[in-house]
């Protein structure tokens, strides 16, 4: 009994309960406490005999009579009293708690509801066999705090639950809890905690696709609900192989918010690509275009490196980009090794880009509005692209000519070149007195000797081939006159 196992009943008190319960219900109309006292006598006998069905019936009857009397204080007292009974059956406590949770919708006011919730949280504290019920009650309390505007309290209450360790909770419900925890942390601005909580969700869960029809899934869900009512505390819950698209979209929406907060544009692009692979998005042309556009925006905003360049070219090959022509032209510019002057880019694409919530050419008063920063980052990426193009086609260039090509001042030009050199994107040296920028990387003696050796091998190979061809021609020239004489004879 102590470990939660179901013991064989020593005696069956079901017939006694069938007789006593109607009498107690009749007596409760005039004397609730007297009816409860009569039921408690039989409850003790059934509990000591390990008669689980009867004990559960009696506990449920006692709390139901308390609720029907309208005395919610009596209900709270009985729930606490019954849960502390010596050798009380864990399954009986679980069923009683589940019934009392159903009473929450019938409470006359918020204060009474909060008192019942507090009682349930007290009863379920530290008990593994009612961990799911405690989590659900805590979620209700958190929602109440949230509706009252106390986001901090709502987040603190819900985040105290470590639902990922609950063995008796379905995977879908665990995911829903964690997503709600992350949402509350984001709402109160606790970005670090939100990131930590979001890592508890395994993305492979969202890759699951239901193998059954909608009717079969609904049938299995009902079976799981029925089994939940009689499931033993140590028994695993029944999983329902249903569609998790809604959870996937909520998860990646939160991931996009978190990545955007830290200006991790490449991560945002990857998250939008995950959203793009969702069937519901692919079947909706309007959503498809919106997601495609944001994929283009964030891949162009991402700092240049090998991963960004590879993803940029793979996105360009997506045939669905034809549905967003403006974005297709923008990404084409970033993949073409040609200069793209910022004033021209701002004039051609600015009006279209600023119609979205991603970009804004003017600084906003709101500190949380990052659209202006993204507009500045887009300008930065255009200039960095131009610097890489110049470094590709020039070995040396005058500073005045370079500033003219980049549409920048000398100070800004030096800053951009220095940043790219620091990131090892390009090699450059600036000669300020001579006002020259050199993009050719000097070679050490080993590189020069290796190149000379390679060139010499190539030259000797060509000479050997030429000698072979000359010898061949000479041999052919000797053979031809002999053949002509033979034909003449």
Short mmCIF file of C-alpha atoms in Angstrom, two decimals:
data_model
loop_
_atom_site.label_atom_id
_atom_site.label_comp_id
_atom_site.label_asym_id
_atom_site.label_seq_id
_atom_site.Cartn_x
_atom_site.Cartn_y
_atom_site.Cartn_z
CA UNK A 1 0.00 0.00 0.00
CA UNK A 2 2.86 2.32 0.75
CA UNK A 3 4.32 1.92 -2.73
CA UNK A 4 1.02 2.58 -4.48
CA UNK A 5 0.34 -1.02 -5.51
CA UNK A 6 -3.25 -2.21 -5.50
CA UNK A 7 -3.80 -4.71 -2.68
CA UNK A 8 -6.41 -7.43 -2.81
CA UNK A 9 -9.45 -6.44 -0.78
CA UNK A 10 -9.86 -8.40 2.42
CA UNK A 11 -13.59 -7.78 2.41
CA UNK A 12 -16.12 -6.32 -0.01
CA UNK A 13 -18.17 -3.48 1.46
CA UNK A 14 -19.96 -2.58 -1.77
CA UNK A 15 -23.36 -3.81 -0.54
CA UNK A 16 -23.01 -1.82 2.67
CA UNK A 17 -22.14 1.23 0.61
CA UNK A 18 -25.15 0.69 -1.67
CA UNK A 19 -27.37 0.80 1.39
CA UNK A 20 -25.63 3.61 3.29
CA UNK A 21 -25.03 6.13 0.54
CA UNK A 22 -28.74 6.77 -0.29
CA UNK A 23 -29.45 7.14 3.44
CA UNK A 24 -26.60 9.61 3.82
CA UNK A 25 -27.77 11.62 0.81
CA UNK A 26 -31.26 11.85 2.33
CA UNK A 27 -29.87 12.84 5.75
CA UNK A 28 -27.59 15.46 4.16
CA UNK A 29 -30.62 17.53 3.24
CA UNK A 30 -31.05 18.37 6.92
CA UNK A 31 -27.75 17.42 8.57
CA UNK A 32 -24.69 17.38 6.32
CA UNK A 33 -22.18 16.75 9.10
CA UNK A 34 -24.22 13.85 10.43
CA UNK A 35 -24.36 12.26 6.98
CA UNK A 36 -20.62 12.66 6.58
CA UNK A 37 -19.96 11.12 9.97
CA UNK A 38 -21.99 8.03 9.04
CA UNK A 39 -20.06 7.67 5.79
CA UNK A 40 -16.73 8.07 7.58
CA UNK A 41 -17.42 5.02 9.72
CA UNK A 42 -17.84 2.80 6.66
CA UNK A 43 -14.95 4.56 4.89
CA UNK A 44 -12.59 3.54 7.69
CA UNK A 45 -13.67 -0.09 7.46
CA UNK A 46 -13.34 -0.17 3.67
CA UNK A 47 -9.95 1.57 3.81
CA UNK A 48 -8.55 -0.83 6.37
CA UNK A 49 -9.79 -3.74 4.26
CA UNK A 50 -8.16 -2.25 1.11
CA UNK A 51 -11.52 -2.14 -0.65
CA UNK A 52 -10.57 0.40 -3.30
CA UNK A 53 -13.91 0.68 -5.20
CA UNK A 54 -15.91 1.23 -2.05
CA UNK A 55 -13.38 3.61 -0.51
CA UNK A 56 -13.37 5.67 -3.70
CA UNK A 57 -17.19 5.78 -3.80
CA UNK A 58 -17.35 6.95 -0.20
CA UNK A 59 -14.72 9.65 -0.64
CA UNK A 60 -16.46 10.94 -3.74
CA UNK A 61 -19.84 10.90 -1.96
CA UNK A 62 -18.46 12.83 1.03
CA UNK A 63 -16.95 15.61 -1.08
CA UNK A 64 -20.05 15.74 -3.30
CA UNK A 65 -22.35 16.15 -0.26
CA UNK A 66 -20.08 18.88 1.07
CA UNK A 67 -20.23 20.71 -2.24
CA UNK A 68 -24.00 20.32 -2.63
CA UNK A 69 -24.51 21.81 0.81
CA UNK A 70 -22.94 25.06 -0.42
CA UNK A 71 -20.40 25.03 2.42
CA UNK A 72 -17.13 25.23 0.47
CA UNK A 73 -15.17 25.53 3.68
CA UNK A 74 -16.53 22.15 4.72
CA UNK A 75 -15.46 20.75 1.34
CA UNK A 76 -11.91 22.00 1.84
CA UNK A 77 -11.76 20.54 5.33
CA UNK A 78 -13.02 17.15 4.20
CA UNK A 79 -10.57 16.96 1.30
CA UNK A 80 -7.66 17.70 3.64
CA UNK A 81 -8.97 15.28 6.28
CA UNK A 82 -9.62 12.39 3.90
CA UNK A 83 -6.24 12.71 2.21
CA UNK A 84 -4.44 12.48 5.55
CA UNK A 85 -6.21 9.36 6.78
CA UNK A 86 -3.85 6.61 7.88
CA UNK A 87 -3.09 4.12 5.07
CA UNK A 88 -5.38 5.98 2.71
CA UNK A 89 -5.46 4.33 -0.72
CA UNK A 90 -3.59 6.39 -3.31
CA UNK A 91 -6.00 5.53 -6.11
CA UNK A 92 -8.88 6.70 -3.96
CA UNK A 93 -7.15 10.02 -3.29
CA UNK A 94 -6.52 10.42 -7.02
CA UNK A 95 -10.18 9.89 -7.89
CA UNK A 96 -11.33 12.22 -5.12
CA UNK A 97 -8.99 14.97 -6.35
CA UNK A 98 -10.24 14.51 -9.92
CA UNK A 99 -13.86 14.88 -8.76
CA UNK A 100 -13.10 18.00 -6.72
CA UNK A 101 -11.31 19.50 -9.74
CA UNK A 102 -14.60 19.19 -11.59
CA UNK A 103 -16.25 21.34 -8.89
CA UNK A 104 -14.06 24.33 -9.77
CA UNK A 105 -16.45 25.38 -12.53
CA UNK A 106 -19.33 25.48 -10.03
CA UNK A 107 -17.73 27.78 -7.45
CA UNK A 108 -19.87 30.88 -6.70
CA UNK A 109 -17.00 33.40 -6.85
CA UNK A 110 -13.28 33.73 -7.45
CA UNK A 111 -12.31 33.71 -3.77
CA UNK A 112 -14.01 30.35 -3.21
CA UNK A 113 -12.39 28.99 -6.37
CA UNK A 114 -8.96 30.08 -5.18
CA UNK A 115 -9.54 28.44 -1.78
CA UNK A 116 -10.45 25.12 -3.42
CA UNK A 117 -7.42 25.38 -5.71
CA UNK A 118 -5.17 26.03 -2.71
CA UNK A 119 -6.62 22.99 -0.95
CA UNK A 120 -6.00 20.79 -3.96
CA UNK A 121 -2.43 22.08 -4.29
CA UNK A 122 -1.83 21.33 -0.61
CA UNK A 123 -3.22 17.80 -0.92
CA UNK A 124 -1.24 17.00 -4.08
CA UNK A 125 2.06 18.55 -2.98
CA UNK A 126 4.92 16.05 -3.09
CA UNK A 127 2.72 13.16 -4.23
CA UNK A 128 3.80 11.53 -7.50
CA UNK A 129 0.51 9.68 -7.98
CA UNK A 130 -1.36 12.99 -8.33
CA UNK A 131 1.35 14.96 -10.16
CA UNK A 132 -0.79 15.38 -13.27
CA UNK A 133 -3.74 16.67 -11.26
CA UNK A 134 -1.46 19.10 -9.42
CA UNK A 135 -0.08 20.35 -12.72
CA UNK A 136 -3.57 20.94 -14.10
CA UNK A 137 -4.73 22.77 -10.98
CA UNK A 138 -1.56 24.88 -11.04
CA UNK A 139 -2.25 25.73 -14.66
CA UNK A 140 -5.74 26.94 -13.73
CA UNK A 141 -4.27 29.10 -10.95
CA UNK A 142 -1.68 30.51 -13.35
CA UNK A 143 -4.39 31.43 -15.86
CA UNK A 144 -6.31 33.24 -13.11
CA UNK A 145 -3.25 35.27 -12.20
CA UNK A 146 -2.68 36.03 -15.87
CA UNK A 147 -6.25 37.31 -16.36
CA UNK A 148 -5.73 39.52 -13.30
CA UNK A 149 -2.69 41.05 -15.00
CA UNK A 150 -0.10 39.58 -12.64
CA UNK A 151 2.20 38.05 -15.24
CA UNK A 152 5.10 37.58 -12.83
CA UNK A 153 3.00 35.55 -10.39
CA UNK A 154 1.49 33.50 -13.23
CA UNK A 155 4.95 32.68 -14.59
CA UNK A 156 6.39 31.83 -11.16
CA UNK A 157 3.48 29.53 -10.35
CA UNK A 158 3.56 27.64 -13.65
CA UNK A 159 7.34 27.46 -14.05
CA UNK A 160 7.76 25.67 -10.73
CA UNK A 161 6.44 22.54 -12.45
CA UNK A 162 9.04 20.20 -13.96
CA UNK A 163 6.53 18.51 -16.26
CA UNK A 164 9.21 16.91 -18.43
CA UNK A 165 9.83 14.43 -15.59
CA UNK A 166 6.18 13.43 -15.20
CA UNK A 167 5.84 9.82 -16.25
CA UNK A 168 2.06 9.81 -15.94
CA UNK A 169 1.47 12.73 -18.32
CA UNK A 170 1.04 12.36 -22.08
CA UNK A 171 3.69 13.83 -24.34
CA UNK A 172 1.25 16.26 -25.91
CA UNK A 173 0.16 17.66 -22.54
CA UNK A 174 3.80 18.01 -21.45
CA UNK A 175 4.53 19.98 -24.61
CA UNK A 176 1.51 22.23 -24.06
CA UNK A 177 2.65 22.96 -20.50
CA UNK A 178 6.18 23.84 -21.55
CA UNK A 179 4.94 26.05 -24.39
CA UNK A 180 2.74 27.92 -21.93
CA UNK A 181 5.68 28.32 -19.55
CA UNK A 182 7.80 29.75 -22.36
CA UNK A 183 5.00 32.11 -23.41
CA UNK A 184 4.69 33.53 -19.88
CA UNK A 185 8.47 34.01 -19.61
CA UNK A 186 8.50 35.84 -22.94
CA UNK A 187 5.58 38.01 -21.86
CA UNK A 188 7.36 39.14 -18.72
CA UNK A 189 10.68 39.58 -20.55
CA UNK A 190 12.61 36.73 -18.94
CA UNK A 191 14.40 35.72 -22.14
CA UNK A 192 17.03 33.52 -20.49
CA UNK A 193 14.47 31.38 -18.66
CA UNK A 194 12.33 31.17 -21.80
CA UNK A 195 15.31 29.85 -23.79
CA UNK A 196 16.14 27.26 -21.13
CA UNK A 197 12.55 26.02 -20.94
CA UNK A 198 12.18 25.80 -24.72
CA UNK A 199 15.16 23.42 -24.90
CA UNK A 200 13.15 20.84 -22.95
CA UNK A 201 11.07 20.19 -26.08
CA UNK A 202 12.43 17.65 -28.55
CA UNK A 203 11.87 18.86 -32.12
CA UNK A 204 11.64 15.32 -33.41
CA UNK A 205 8.24 15.12 -31.72
CA UNK A 206 6.89 17.60 -34.29
CA UNK A 207 8.06 15.43 -37.17
CA UNK A 208 5.50 12.79 -36.23
CA UNK A 209 2.59 12.43 -38.65
CA UNK A 210 -0.65 10.69 -37.68
CA UNK A 211 -0.96 7.30 -39.34
CA UNK A 212 -4.68 7.02 -38.60
CA UNK A 213 -7.75 8.79 -39.90
CA UNK A 214 -9.45 11.58 -37.97
CA UNK A 215 -12.22 9.20 -36.85
CA UNK A 216 -9.70 6.67 -35.52
CA UNK A 217 -7.79 9.39 -33.69
CA UNK A 218 -10.97 10.69 -32.06
CA UNK A 219 -11.95 7.17 -31.04
CA UNK A 220 -8.54 6.56 -29.51
CA UNK A 221 -8.70 9.89 -27.68
CA UNK A 222 -11.99 8.88 -26.06
CA UNK A 223 -10.49 5.54 -25.09
CA UNK A 224 -7.56 7.37 -23.49
CA UNK A 225 -9.95 9.60 -21.51
CA UNK A 226 -11.87 6.57 -20.23
CA UNK A 227 -8.67 4.77 -19.32
CA UNK A 228 -7.39 7.84 -17.50
CA UNK A 229 -10.29 7.60 -15.04
CA UNK A 230 -9.25 4.10 -13.91
CA UNK A 231 -5.50 4.25 -14.52
CA UNK A 232 -3.27 3.24 -11.63
CA UNK A 233 -0.73 5.85 -10.41
CA UNK A 234 2.24 3.81 -11.62
CA UNK A 235 0.68 3.02 -15.00
CA UNK A 236 1.83 4.95 -18.08
CA UNK A 237 -0.80 7.08 -19.82
CA UNK A 238 -2.28 6.05 -23.14
CA UNK A 239 -0.69 8.02 -25.98
CA UNK A 240 -2.86 9.29 -28.82
CA UNK A 241 -1.15 9.44 -32.23
CA UNK A 242 -2.81 12.69 -33.23
CA UNK A 243 -1.75 15.70 -35.29
CA UNK A 244 0.71 18.04 -33.55
CA UNK A 245 0.75 20.78 -36.19
CA UNK A 246 -0.74 23.31 -33.78
CA UNK A 247 2.01 22.63 -31.24
CA UNK A 248 4.68 22.82 -33.93
CA UNK A 249 3.50 26.25 -35.12
CA UNK A 250 3.31 27.57 -31.55
CA UNK A 251 6.79 26.25 -30.80
CA UNK A 252 8.46 27.81 -33.83
CA UNK A 253 6.57 31.06 -33.31
CA UNK A 254 8.17 31.28 -29.87
CA UNK A 255 11.57 30.30 -31.26
CA UNK A 256 11.33 33.09 -33.84
CA UNK A 257 10.54 35.61 -31.09
CA UNK A 258 13.49 34.42 -28.99
CA UNK A 259 15.93 34.43 -31.93
CA UNK A 260 14.72 37.86 -33.06
CA UNK A 261 15.32 39.28 -29.61
CA UNK A 262 19.00 38.36 -29.86
CA UNK A 263 19.21 39.35 -33.56
CA UNK A 264 20.04 35.78 -34.59
CA UNK A 265 18.76 36.21 -38.12
CA UNK A 266 20.10 32.91 -39.46
CA UNK A 267 18.26 31.03 -36.70
CA UNK A 268 15.07 32.93 -37.51
CA UNK A 269 15.41 31.93 -41.16
CA UNK A 270 15.84 28.27 -40.20
CA UNK A 271 12.74 28.41 -37.99
CA UNK A 272 10.68 29.90 -40.82
CA UNK A 273 11.89 27.09 -43.09
CA UNK A 274 10.57 24.60 -40.54
CA UNK A 275 7.22 26.42 -40.61
CA UNK A 276 7.30 26.31 -44.42
CA UNK A 277 7.50 22.51 -44.31
CA UNK A 278 4.16 22.32 -42.48
CA UNK A 279 1.31 21.00 -44.60
CA UNK A 280 -1.21 23.55 -43.33
CA UNK A 281 1.11 26.38 -44.45
CA UNK A 282 1.80 24.80 -47.84
CA UNK A 283 -1.93 24.41 -48.48
CA UNK A 284 -2.58 28.10 -47.73
CA UNK A 285 -1.18 30.31 -50.55
CA UNK A 286 -1.34 33.48 -48.48
CA UNK A 287 0.57 31.97 -45.56
CA UNK A 288 3.03 30.36 -47.97
CA UNK A 289 3.90 33.72 -49.54
CA UNK A 290 4.25 35.40 -46.14
CA UNK A 291 6.62 32.71 -44.83
CA UNK A 292 8.67 32.69 -48.06
CA UNK A 293 9.07 36.46 -47.88
CA UNK A 294 10.33 36.29 -44.29
CA UNK A 295 12.76 33.52 -45.18
CA UNK A 296 14.28 35.83 -47.80
CA UNK A 297 14.35 38.80 -45.42
CA UNK A 298 16.17 36.99 -42.64
CA UNK A 299 18.66 35.10 -44.81
CA UNK A 300 19.72 38.42 -46.34
CA UNK A 301 19.95 39.97 -42.87
CA UNK A 302 22.15 37.14 -41.56
CA UNK A 303 25.91 37.89 -41.39
CA UNK A 304 27.91 36.32 -44.20
CA UNK A 305 29.65 33.01 -43.59
CA UNK A 306 29.82 29.59 -45.25
CA UNK A 307 26.54 28.38 -43.73
CA UNK A 308 24.70 31.57 -44.66
CA UNK A 309 26.05 31.51 -48.21
CA UNK A 310 25.08 27.86 -48.69
CA UNK A 311 21.56 28.41 -47.36
CA UNK A 312 21.20 31.57 -49.46
CA UNK A 313 21.88 29.66 -52.69
CA UNK A 314 19.61 26.78 -51.68
CA UNK A 315 16.76 29.20 -51.02
CA UNK A 316 17.37 30.81 -54.42
CA UNK A 317 16.77 27.43 -56.09
CA UNK A 318 13.31 27.09 -54.51
CA UNK A 319 10.79 27.28 -57.35
CA UNK A 320 8.14 28.68 -55.00
CA UNK A 321 10.00 32.01 -54.92
CA UNK A 322 8.13 32.91 -58.11
CA UNK A 323 5.10 33.64 -55.90
CA UNK A 324 7.03 36.50 -54.25
CA UNK A 325 8.74 38.30 -57.19
CA UNK A 326 10.09 41.26 -55.21
CA UNK A 327 11.82 39.01 -52.69
CA UNK A 328 13.12 36.79 -55.52
CA UNK A 329 14.79 39.81 -57.13
CA UNK A 330 16.27 40.86 -53.79
CA UNK A 331 17.85 37.48 -53.06
CA UNK A 332 19.12 37.33 -56.66
CA UNK A 333 21.08 40.52 -56.06
CA UNK A 334 22.80 38.99 -53.02
CA UNK A 335 23.87 35.93 -55.00
CA UNK A 336 25.23 37.88 -57.99
CA UNK A 337 28.87 39.10 -57.67
CA UNK A 338 28.00 42.62 -58.76
CA UNK A 339 27.76 45.93 -56.93
CA UNK A 340 24.33 46.82 -55.55
CA UNK A 341 24.26 50.51 -54.59
CA UNK A 342 22.36 51.11 -51.37
CA UNK A 343 20.49 54.25 -52.59
CA UNK A 344 19.18 52.27 -55.57
CA UNK A 345 18.27 49.26 -53.41
CA UNK A 346 16.46 51.48 -50.90
CA UNK A 347 14.54 53.17 -53.70
CA UNK A 348 13.54 49.95 -55.47
CA UNK A 349 12.74 47.74 -52.48
CA UNK A 350 12.21 50.21 -49.63
CA UNK A 351 8.47 50.92 -50.15
CA UNK A 352 7.67 47.21 -50.44
CA UNK A 353 9.81 46.12 -47.50
CA UNK A 354 8.54 48.84 -45.19
CA UNK A 355 4.95 47.73 -45.73
CA UNK A 356 5.80 44.65 -43.65
CA UNK A 357 6.39 44.52 -39.89
CA UNK A 358 9.98 43.39 -40.46
CA UNK A 359 11.48 46.70 -41.60
CA UNK A 360 11.01 50.35 -40.77
CA UNK A 361 13.23 53.20 -42.10
CA UNK A 362 12.48 55.40 -39.08
CA UNK A 363 13.38 54.81 -35.44
CA UNK A 364 10.41 54.02 -33.21
CA UNK A 365 9.84 55.31 -29.69
CA UNK A 366 9.25 51.75 -28.51
CA UNK A 367 12.39 50.03 -27.26
CA UNK A 368 10.92 46.66 -28.26
CA UNK A 369 10.43 47.66 -31.89
CA UNK A 370 13.37 46.14 -33.75
CA UNK A 371 12.20 46.93 -37.29
CA UNK A 372 14.43 50.01 -37.55
CA UNK A 373 17.46 48.01 -36.43
CA UNK A 374 16.69 45.41 -39.10
CA UNK A 375 16.54 48.16 -41.73
CA UNK A 376 19.99 49.34 -40.64
CA UNK A 377 21.26 45.76 -40.71
CA UNK A 378 19.96 45.34 -44.27
CA UNK A 379 21.95 48.41 -45.30
CA UNK A 380 24.98 46.92 -43.59
CA UNK A 381 24.61 43.62 -45.44
CA UNK A 382 24.34 45.43 -48.79
CA UNK A 383 27.54 47.38 -48.11
CA UNK A 384 29.37 44.25 -46.91
CA UNK A 385 28.30 42.49 -50.13
CA UNK A 386 29.76 45.38 -52.13
CA UNK A 387 33.04 45.23 -50.22
CA UNK A 388 33.35 41.51 -50.98
CA UNK A 389 32.66 42.17 -54.66
CA UNK A 390 35.33 44.88 -54.79
CA UNK A 391 37.80 42.58 -53.01
CA UNK A 392 37.08 39.91 -55.62
CA UNK A 393 37.79 42.11 -58.67
CA UNK A 394 40.48 44.47 -57.35
CA UNK A 395 43.94 43.86 -55.95
CA UNK A 396 44.45 47.58 -55.19
CA UNK A 397 42.12 50.54 -55.31
CA UNK A 398 42.25 54.20 -54.39
CA UNK A 399 40.33 55.08 -51.23
CA UNK A 400 38.46 57.84 -53.04
CA UNK A 401 37.25 55.44 -55.73
CA UNK A 402 36.27 52.85 -53.13
CA UNK A 403 34.19 55.33 -51.14
CA UNK A 404 32.48 56.34 -54.37
CA UNK A 405 31.60 52.72 -55.18
CA UNK A 406 30.32 52.04 -51.66
CA UNK A 407 28.50 55.40 -51.23
CA UNK A 408 30.24 55.92 -47.88
CA UNK A 409 32.63 58.31 -46.20
CA UNK A 410 36.25 57.31 -45.66
CA UNK A 411 35.65 56.69 -41.94
CA UNK A 412 32.67 54.42 -42.68
CA UNK A 413 34.59 52.61 -45.41
CA UNK A 414 37.50 51.91 -43.06
CA UNK A 415 35.10 50.63 -40.41
CA UNK A 416 33.36 48.19 -42.77
CA UNK A 417 36.69 46.92 -44.13
CA UNK A 418 38.07 46.50 -40.61
CA UNK A 419 34.99 44.55 -39.49
CA UNK A 420 35.18 42.18 -42.44
CA UNK A 421 38.91 41.65 -41.95
CA UNK A 422 38.29 40.89 -38.27
CA UNK A 423 35.67 38.30 -39.24
CA UNK A 424 38.18 36.88 -41.78
CA UNK A 425 35.68 37.36 -44.57
CA UNK A 426 38.23 39.26 -46.71
CA UNK A 427 41.91 40.20 -46.59
CA UNK A 428 42.73 43.91 -46.83
CA UNK A 429 45.42 46.42 -45.86
CA UNK A 430 44.88 50.17 -45.82
CA UNK A 431 47.77 52.53 -46.63
CA UNK A 432 46.49 55.80 -45.23
CA UNK A 433 49.33 58.11 -46.44
CA UNK A 434 49.00 56.77 -49.97
CA UNK A 435 45.19 56.43 -49.60
CA UNK A 436 45.34 52.93 -51.06
CA UNK A 437 43.48 49.76 -50.12
CA UNK A 438 45.15 46.48 -51.05
CA UNK A 439 43.10 43.27 -51.23
CA UNK A 440 45.90 40.98 -52.45
CA UNK A 441 47.14 38.65 -49.77
CA UNK A 442 50.96 38.46 -49.59
CA UNK A 443 52.46 35.03 -50.01
CA UNK A 444 55.34 33.63 -48.03
CA UNK A 445 58.41 31.97 -49.56
CA UNK A 446 56.97 28.46 -49.20
CA UNK A 447 53.87 29.36 -51.21
CA UNK A 448 55.97 30.97 -53.95
CA UNK A 449 58.31 27.98 -54.18
CA UNK A 450 55.41 25.53 -54.21
CA UNK A 451 53.74 27.46 -57.02
CA UNK A 452 57.03 27.66 -58.96
CA UNK A 453 57.55 23.92 -58.51
CA UNK A 454 54.03 23.21 -59.71
CA UNK A 455 54.50 25.46 -62.74
CA UNK A 456 57.80 23.78 -63.62
CA UNK A 457 56.20 20.32 -63.44
CA UNK A 458 53.41 21.53 -65.68
CA UNK A 459 55.92 23.04 -68.14
CA UNK A 460 58.04 19.87 -68.27
CA UNK A 461 54.91 17.82 -68.84
CA UNK A 462 53.96 20.04 -71.78
CA UNK A 463 57.47 19.80 -73.25
CA UNK A 464 57.39 16.00 -72.95
CA UNK A 465 54.03 15.90 -74.72
CA UNK A 466 55.32 18.19 -77.49
CA UNK A 467 58.38 15.97 -77.96
CA UNK A 468 56.11 12.95 -78.20
CA UNK A 469 53.92 14.64 -80.83
CA UNK A 470 56.96 15.72 -82.90
CA UNK A 471 58.36 12.17 -82.84
CA UNK A 472 54.99 10.85 -83.93
CA UNK A 473 54.83 13.27 -86.85
CA UNK A 474 58.33 12.34 -87.97
CA UNK A 475 57.49 8.65 -87.94
CA UNK A 476 54.29 9.27 -89.92
CA UNK A 477 56.27 11.32 -92.45
CA UNK A 478 58.69 8.42 -93.01
CA UNK A 479 55.91 5.90 -93.49
CA UNK A 480 53.87 7.89 -96.04
CA UNK A 481 56.47 7.87 -98.93
CA UNK A 482 56.91 4.10 -98.58
CA UNK A 483 53.16 3.55 -98.93
CA UNK A 484 53.00 5.80 -102.03
CA UNK A 485 55.79 3.76 -103.77
CA UNK A 486 54.00 0.51 -102.98
CA UNK A 487 50.78 1.83 -104.55
CA UNK A 488 52.67 2.97 -107.69
CA UNK A 489 54.03 -0.54 -108.30
#
